[in-house]
Short mmCIF file of C-alpha atoms in Angstrom, two decimals:
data_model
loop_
_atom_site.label_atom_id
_atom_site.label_comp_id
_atom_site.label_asym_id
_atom_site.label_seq_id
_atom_site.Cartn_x
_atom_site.Cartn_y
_atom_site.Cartn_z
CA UNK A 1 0.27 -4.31 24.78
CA UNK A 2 -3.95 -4.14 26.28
CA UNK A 3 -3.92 -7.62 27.25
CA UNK A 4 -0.19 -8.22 28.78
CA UNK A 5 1.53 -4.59 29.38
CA UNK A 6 3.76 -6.15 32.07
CA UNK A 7 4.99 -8.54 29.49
CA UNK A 8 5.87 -6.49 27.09
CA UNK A 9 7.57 -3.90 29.01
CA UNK A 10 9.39 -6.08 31.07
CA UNK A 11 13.05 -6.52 30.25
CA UNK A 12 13.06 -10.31 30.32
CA UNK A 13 10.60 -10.74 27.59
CA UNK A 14 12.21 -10.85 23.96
CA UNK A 15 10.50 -10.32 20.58
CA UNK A 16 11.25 -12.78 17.74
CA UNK A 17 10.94 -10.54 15.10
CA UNK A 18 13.56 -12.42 12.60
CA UNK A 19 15.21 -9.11 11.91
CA UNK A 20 17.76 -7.71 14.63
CA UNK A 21 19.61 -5.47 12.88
CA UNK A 22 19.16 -1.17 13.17
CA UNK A 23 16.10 -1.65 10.27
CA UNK A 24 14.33 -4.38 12.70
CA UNK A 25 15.33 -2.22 15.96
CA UNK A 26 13.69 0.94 14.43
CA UNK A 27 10.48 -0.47 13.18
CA UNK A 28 10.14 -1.82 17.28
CA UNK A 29 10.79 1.28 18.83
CA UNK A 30 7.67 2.66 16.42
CA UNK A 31 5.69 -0.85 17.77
CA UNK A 32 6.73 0.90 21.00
CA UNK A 33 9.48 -1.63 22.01
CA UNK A 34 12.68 -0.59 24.22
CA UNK A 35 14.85 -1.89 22.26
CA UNK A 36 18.58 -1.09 20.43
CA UNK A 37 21.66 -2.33 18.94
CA UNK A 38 23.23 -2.05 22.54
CA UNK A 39 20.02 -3.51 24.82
CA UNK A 40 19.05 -5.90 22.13
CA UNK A 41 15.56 -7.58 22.99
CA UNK A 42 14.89 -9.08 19.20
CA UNK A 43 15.41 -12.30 18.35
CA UNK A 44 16.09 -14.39 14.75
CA UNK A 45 16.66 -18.12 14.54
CA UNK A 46 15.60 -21.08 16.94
CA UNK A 47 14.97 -20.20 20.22
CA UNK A 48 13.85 -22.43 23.83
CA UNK A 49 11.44 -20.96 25.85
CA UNK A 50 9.37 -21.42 29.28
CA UNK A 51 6.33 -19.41 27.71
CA UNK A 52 5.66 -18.18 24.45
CA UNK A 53 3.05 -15.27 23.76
CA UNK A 54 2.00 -15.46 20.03
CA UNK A 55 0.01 -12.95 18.91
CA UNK A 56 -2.67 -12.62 15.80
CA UNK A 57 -0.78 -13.13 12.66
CA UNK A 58 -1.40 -14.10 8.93
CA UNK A 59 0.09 -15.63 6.35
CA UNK A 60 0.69 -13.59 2.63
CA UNK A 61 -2.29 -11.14 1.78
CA UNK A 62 -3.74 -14.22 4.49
CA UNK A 63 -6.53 -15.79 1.44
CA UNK A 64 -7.30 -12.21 -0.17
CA UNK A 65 -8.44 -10.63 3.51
CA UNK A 66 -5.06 -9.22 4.16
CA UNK A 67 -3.71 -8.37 7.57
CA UNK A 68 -6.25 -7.31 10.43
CA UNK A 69 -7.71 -4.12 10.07
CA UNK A 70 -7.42 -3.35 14.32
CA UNK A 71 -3.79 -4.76 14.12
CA UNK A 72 -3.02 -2.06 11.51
CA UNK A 73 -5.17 1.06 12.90
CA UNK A 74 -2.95 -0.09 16.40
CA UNK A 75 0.78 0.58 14.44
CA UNK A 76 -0.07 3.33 12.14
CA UNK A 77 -1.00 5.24 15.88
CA UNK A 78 1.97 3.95 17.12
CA UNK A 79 4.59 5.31 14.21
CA UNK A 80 2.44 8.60 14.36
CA UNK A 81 2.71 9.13 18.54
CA UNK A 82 6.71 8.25 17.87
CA UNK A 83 7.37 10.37 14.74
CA UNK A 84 5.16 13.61 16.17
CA UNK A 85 6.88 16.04 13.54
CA UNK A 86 6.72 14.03 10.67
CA UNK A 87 2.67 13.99 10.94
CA UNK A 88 1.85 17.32 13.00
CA UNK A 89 3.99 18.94 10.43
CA UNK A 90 1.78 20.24 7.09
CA UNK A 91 2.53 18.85 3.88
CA UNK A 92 5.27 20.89 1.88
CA UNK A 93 3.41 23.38 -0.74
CA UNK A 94 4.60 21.39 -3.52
CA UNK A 95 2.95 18.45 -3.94
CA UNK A 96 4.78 15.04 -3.56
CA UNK A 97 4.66 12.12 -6.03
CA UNK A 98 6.74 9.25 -4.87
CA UNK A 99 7.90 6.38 -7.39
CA UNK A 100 8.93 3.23 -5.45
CA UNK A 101 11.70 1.58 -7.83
CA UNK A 102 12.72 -2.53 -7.72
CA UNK A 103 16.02 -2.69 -8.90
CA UNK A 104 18.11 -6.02 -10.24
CA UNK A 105 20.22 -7.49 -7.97
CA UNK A 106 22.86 -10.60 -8.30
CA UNK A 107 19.85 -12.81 -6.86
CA UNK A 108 16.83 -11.52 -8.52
CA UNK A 109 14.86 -9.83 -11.25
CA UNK A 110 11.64 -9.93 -9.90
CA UNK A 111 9.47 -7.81 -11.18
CA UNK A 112 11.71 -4.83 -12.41
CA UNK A 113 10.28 -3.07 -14.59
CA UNK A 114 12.26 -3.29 -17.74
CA UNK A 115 11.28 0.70 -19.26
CA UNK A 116 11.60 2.36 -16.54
CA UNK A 117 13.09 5.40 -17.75
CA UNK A 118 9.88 5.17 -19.97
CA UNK A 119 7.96 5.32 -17.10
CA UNK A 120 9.40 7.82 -14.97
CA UNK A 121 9.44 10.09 -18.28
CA UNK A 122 5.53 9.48 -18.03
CA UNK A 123 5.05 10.79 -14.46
CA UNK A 124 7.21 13.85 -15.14
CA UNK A 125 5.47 14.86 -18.18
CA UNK A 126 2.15 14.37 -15.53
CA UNK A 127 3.51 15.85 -12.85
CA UNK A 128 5.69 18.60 -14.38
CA UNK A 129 4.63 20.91 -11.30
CA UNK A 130 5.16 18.16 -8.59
CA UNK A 131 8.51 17.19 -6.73
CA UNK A 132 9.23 13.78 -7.58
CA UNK A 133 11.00 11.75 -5.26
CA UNK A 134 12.31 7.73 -5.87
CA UNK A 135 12.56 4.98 -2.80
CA UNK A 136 15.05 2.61 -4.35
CA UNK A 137 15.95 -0.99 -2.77
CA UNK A 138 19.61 0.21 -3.95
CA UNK A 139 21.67 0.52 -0.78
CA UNK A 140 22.70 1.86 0.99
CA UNK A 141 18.94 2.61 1.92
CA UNK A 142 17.66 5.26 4.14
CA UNK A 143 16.70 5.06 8.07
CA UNK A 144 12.98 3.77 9.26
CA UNK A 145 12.05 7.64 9.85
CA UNK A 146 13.30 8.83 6.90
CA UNK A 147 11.37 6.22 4.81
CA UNK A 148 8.33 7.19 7.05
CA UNK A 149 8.95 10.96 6.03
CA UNK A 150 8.97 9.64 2.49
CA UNK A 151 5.43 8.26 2.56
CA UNK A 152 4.25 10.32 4.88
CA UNK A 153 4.30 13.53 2.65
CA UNK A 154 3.64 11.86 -0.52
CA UNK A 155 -0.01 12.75 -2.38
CA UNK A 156 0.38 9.75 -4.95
CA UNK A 157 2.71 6.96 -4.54
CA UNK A 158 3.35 4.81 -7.69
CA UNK A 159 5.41 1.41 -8.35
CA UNK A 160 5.28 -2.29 -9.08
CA UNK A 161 4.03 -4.52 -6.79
CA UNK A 162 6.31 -5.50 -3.84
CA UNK A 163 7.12 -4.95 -0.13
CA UNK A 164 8.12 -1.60 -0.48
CA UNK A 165 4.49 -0.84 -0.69
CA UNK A 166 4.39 -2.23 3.06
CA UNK A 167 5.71 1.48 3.71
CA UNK A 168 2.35 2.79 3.22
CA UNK A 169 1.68 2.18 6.44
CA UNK A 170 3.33 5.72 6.74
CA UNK A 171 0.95 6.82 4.30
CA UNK A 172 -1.76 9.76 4.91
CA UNK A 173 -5.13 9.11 4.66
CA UNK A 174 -6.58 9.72 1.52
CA UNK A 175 -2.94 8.81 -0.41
CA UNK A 176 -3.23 7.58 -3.56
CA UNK A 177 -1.43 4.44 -4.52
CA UNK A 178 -1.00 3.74 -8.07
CA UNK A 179 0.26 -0.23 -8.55
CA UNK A 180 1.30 -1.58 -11.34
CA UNK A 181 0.11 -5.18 -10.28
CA UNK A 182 1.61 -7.65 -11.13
CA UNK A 183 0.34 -11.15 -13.39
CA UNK A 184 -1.62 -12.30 -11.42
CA UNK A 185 -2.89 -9.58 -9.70
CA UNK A 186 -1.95 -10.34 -5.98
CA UNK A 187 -4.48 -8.47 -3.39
CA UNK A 188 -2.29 -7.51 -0.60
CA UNK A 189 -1.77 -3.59 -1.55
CA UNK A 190 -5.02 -3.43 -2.49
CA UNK A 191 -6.73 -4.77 0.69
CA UNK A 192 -3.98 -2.57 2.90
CA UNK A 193 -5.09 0.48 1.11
CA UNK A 194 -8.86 0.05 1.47
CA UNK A 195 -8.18 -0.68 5.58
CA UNK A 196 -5.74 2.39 5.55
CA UNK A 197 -8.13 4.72 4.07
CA UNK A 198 -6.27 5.51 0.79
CA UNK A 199 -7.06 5.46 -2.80
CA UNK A 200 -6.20 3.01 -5.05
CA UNK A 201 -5.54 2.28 -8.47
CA UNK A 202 -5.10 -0.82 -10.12
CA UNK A 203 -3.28 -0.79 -13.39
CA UNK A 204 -3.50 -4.53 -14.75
CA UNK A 205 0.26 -5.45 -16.31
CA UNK A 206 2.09 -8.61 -17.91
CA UNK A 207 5.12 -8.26 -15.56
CA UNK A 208 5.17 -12.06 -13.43
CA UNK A 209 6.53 -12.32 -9.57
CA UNK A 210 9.41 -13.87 -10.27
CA UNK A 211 10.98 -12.08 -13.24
CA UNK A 212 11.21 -8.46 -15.13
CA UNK A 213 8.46 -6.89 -17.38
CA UNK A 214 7.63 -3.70 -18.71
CA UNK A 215 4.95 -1.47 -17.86
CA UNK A 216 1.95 -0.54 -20.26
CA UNK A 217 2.94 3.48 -20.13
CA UNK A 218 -0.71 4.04 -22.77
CA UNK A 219 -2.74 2.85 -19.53
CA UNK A 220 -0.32 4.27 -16.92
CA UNK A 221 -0.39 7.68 -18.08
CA UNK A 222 -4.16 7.17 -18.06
CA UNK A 223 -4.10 6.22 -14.33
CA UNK A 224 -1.83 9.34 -14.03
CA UNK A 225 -4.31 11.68 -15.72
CA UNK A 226 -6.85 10.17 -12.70
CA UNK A 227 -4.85 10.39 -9.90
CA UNK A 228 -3.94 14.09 -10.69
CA UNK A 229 -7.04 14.98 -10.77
CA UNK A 230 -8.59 13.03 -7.84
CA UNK A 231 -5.06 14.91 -5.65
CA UNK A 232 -6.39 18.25 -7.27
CA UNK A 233 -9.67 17.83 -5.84
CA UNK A 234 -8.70 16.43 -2.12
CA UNK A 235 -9.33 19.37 0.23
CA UNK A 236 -9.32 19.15 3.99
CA UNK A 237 -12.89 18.99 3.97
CA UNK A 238 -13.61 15.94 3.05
CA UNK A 239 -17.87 16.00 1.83
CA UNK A 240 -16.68 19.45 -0.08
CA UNK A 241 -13.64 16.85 -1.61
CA UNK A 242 -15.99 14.19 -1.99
CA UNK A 243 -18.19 16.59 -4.29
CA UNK A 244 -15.41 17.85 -6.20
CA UNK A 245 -14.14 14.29 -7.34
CA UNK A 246 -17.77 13.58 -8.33
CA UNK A 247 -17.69 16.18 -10.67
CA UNK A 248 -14.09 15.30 -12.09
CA UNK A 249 -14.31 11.75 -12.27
CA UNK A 250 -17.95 12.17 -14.44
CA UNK A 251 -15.70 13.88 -16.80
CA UNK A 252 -13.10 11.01 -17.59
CA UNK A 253 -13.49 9.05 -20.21
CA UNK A 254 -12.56 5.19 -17.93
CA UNK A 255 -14.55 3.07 -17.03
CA UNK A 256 -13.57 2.16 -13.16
CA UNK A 257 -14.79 -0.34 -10.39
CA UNK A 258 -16.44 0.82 -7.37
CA UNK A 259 -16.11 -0.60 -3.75
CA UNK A 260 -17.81 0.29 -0.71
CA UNK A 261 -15.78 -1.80 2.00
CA UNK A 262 -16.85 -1.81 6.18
CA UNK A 263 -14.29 -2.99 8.19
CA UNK A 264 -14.89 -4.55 11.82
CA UNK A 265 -12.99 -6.24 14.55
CA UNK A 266 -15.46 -9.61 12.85
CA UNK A 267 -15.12 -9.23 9.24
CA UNK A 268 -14.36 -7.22 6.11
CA UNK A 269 -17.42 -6.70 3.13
CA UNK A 270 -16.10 -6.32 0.45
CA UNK A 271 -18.80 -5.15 -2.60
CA UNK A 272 -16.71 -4.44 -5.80
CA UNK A 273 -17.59 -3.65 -9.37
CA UNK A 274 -15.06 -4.31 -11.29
CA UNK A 275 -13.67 -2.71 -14.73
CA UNK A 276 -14.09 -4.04 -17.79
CA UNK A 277 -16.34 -6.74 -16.86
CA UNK A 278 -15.77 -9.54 -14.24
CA UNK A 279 -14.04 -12.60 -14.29
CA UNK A 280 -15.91 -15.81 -14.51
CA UNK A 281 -15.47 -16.89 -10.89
CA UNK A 282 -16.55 -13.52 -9.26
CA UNK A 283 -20.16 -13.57 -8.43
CA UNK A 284 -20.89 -10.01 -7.94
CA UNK A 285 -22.81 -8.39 -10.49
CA UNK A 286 -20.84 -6.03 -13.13
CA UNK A 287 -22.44 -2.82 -13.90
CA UNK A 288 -21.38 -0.54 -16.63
CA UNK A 289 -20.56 2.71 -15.46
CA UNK A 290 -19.93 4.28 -19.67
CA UNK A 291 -17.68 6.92 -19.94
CA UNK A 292 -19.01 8.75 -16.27
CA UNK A 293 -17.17 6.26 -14.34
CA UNK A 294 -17.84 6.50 -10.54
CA UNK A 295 -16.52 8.68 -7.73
CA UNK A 296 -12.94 7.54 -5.71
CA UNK A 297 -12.61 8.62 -2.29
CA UNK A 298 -10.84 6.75 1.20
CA UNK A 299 -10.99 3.04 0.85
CA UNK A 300 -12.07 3.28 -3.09
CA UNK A 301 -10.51 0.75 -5.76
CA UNK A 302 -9.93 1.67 -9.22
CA UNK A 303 -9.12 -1.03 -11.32
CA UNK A 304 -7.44 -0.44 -15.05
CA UNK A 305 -6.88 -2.76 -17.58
CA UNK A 306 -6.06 -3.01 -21.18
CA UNK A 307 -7.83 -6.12 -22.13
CA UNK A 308 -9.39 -9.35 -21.63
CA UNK A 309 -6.44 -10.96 -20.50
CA UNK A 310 -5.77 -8.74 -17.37
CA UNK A 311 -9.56 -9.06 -15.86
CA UNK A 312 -9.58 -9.74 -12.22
CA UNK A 313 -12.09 -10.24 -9.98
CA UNK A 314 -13.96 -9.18 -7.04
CA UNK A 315 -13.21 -11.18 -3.71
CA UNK A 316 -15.86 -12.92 -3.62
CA UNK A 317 -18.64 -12.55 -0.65
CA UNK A 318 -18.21 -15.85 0.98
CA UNK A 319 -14.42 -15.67 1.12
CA UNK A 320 -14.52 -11.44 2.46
#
């Protein structure tokens, strides 16, 4: 849209999307797109053209650097200057915890998590003052906007890994993501989340991409006990915030990794200690933080795990 506004607002330029139906159409308009079901400009399949415009892409979580941080900043100002009362609105005075929910279908089990009803008992006991809300991938789903709404007045979002965490682009900043990551930990979510200002924890599970699993509710409901506290302390200034979760994360008794991540238009820095010691092939050095742990703010990782098995690393300084 800077380099070739003609293009993109003329009506003889398409945009091959692979998804034409009302979900694809609304996610374009928020890109900014004039587009519908009735003046269709997506495309899906094979196509012939005189000139192609291809813009930066990447592939999945694109080698642990995720998608570009400019690319991201540009759409999450887009869906905010096309959904104005969704984010000039305030957030409702009871707090929001959403639980994003993979559910079994005739194709696939991936990653469902087997005790759920387990785990949703867990965040109601947590959050017995909260509204809890759950985005399902059981249809029939709701619209674009009304998944936005979702995200957008959610405090904590919690859920297994998958691509109903690309919603978060919806997401406040300063959200808190908990994600149940799957084995092995995949870095997409967490990478998104540090560009989009949130705060996120890790909670290191058994459950594999392709098939079901069960989450570890012990460490969840310790991750639970965190994030409550860390959405007790935000405020909406954010060095008096800042100070307040200093004080209540000295008090918990996990030890947590700490990241200080700069993102440019050139590259992303990535400087994480990691919990519970570091795998072999990371080479930054671990440092025990003892039962003070370390302060989480916008762009912070918190990783949780309940033993040697579930260790993952830092990305390493030559690949960030």
């Amino acid at each position: 849209k800077e380099q070739y506004p003609e293009v993109v607002a003329s009506d003889n330029t398409y945009f091959h999307i692979g998804m034409v139906n009302e979900v694809g159409q609304a996610w374009a308009r928020l890109w900014g797109i004039d587009t519908s079901m009735e003046s269709n400009r997506l495309l899906d399949g094979w196509w012939s053209s005189s000139k192609v415009y291809i813009p930066p892409f990447n592939n999945c979580a694109e080698d642990r650097r995720g998608a570009d941080p400019i690319a991201l900043h540009s759409f999450q100002a887009s869906i905010q200057q096309h959904l104005p009362l969704v984010y000039s609105a305030p957030k409702p005075m009871q707090p929001t915890i959403l639980m994003v929910r993979r559910m079994r279908t005739s194709t696939s089990r991936a990653r469902v998590v087997t005790n759920w009803p387990a785990l949703e008992k867990a965040v109601r006991k947590t959050f017995s003052t909260w509204k809890v809300e759950i985005f399902s991938d059981t249809p029939p789903l709701p619209t674009v906007s009304e998944v936005c709404k979702l995200f957008a007045r959610a405090s904590i979002v919690i859920g297994v890994h998958g691509a109903g965490f690309s919603n978060l682009i919806c997401s406040r900043r300063r959200t808190i993501l908990i994600e149940l990551q799957q084995y092995p930990h995949s870095w997409d979510y967490q990478l998104l989340s540090m560009k989009l200002g949130l705060i996120y924890l890790g909670v290191g599970t058994a459950i594999p991409h392709l098939d079901p699993g069960s989450a570890p509710i012990p460490l969840v409901e310790k991750a639970l006990g965190m994030a409550l506290e860390l959405a007790q302390a935000k405020g909406s200034d954010e060095e008096e915030a800042a100070a307040e979760e200093r004080e209540i994360v000295q008090g918990l008794s996990l030890r947590v990794a700490r990241v200080l991540v700069v993102v440019s238009s050139l590259a992303l820095v990535a400087s994480l200690l990691v919990v519970f010691g570091l795998s072999r092939r990371s080479r930054v050095a671990s440092r025990p933080f003892g039962p003070a742990g370390a302060m989480a703010k916008s762009g912070q990782v918190i990783g949780l795990s309940e033993d040697s098995k579930y260790k993952y690393s830092a990305v390493d300084r030559e690949e960030s």
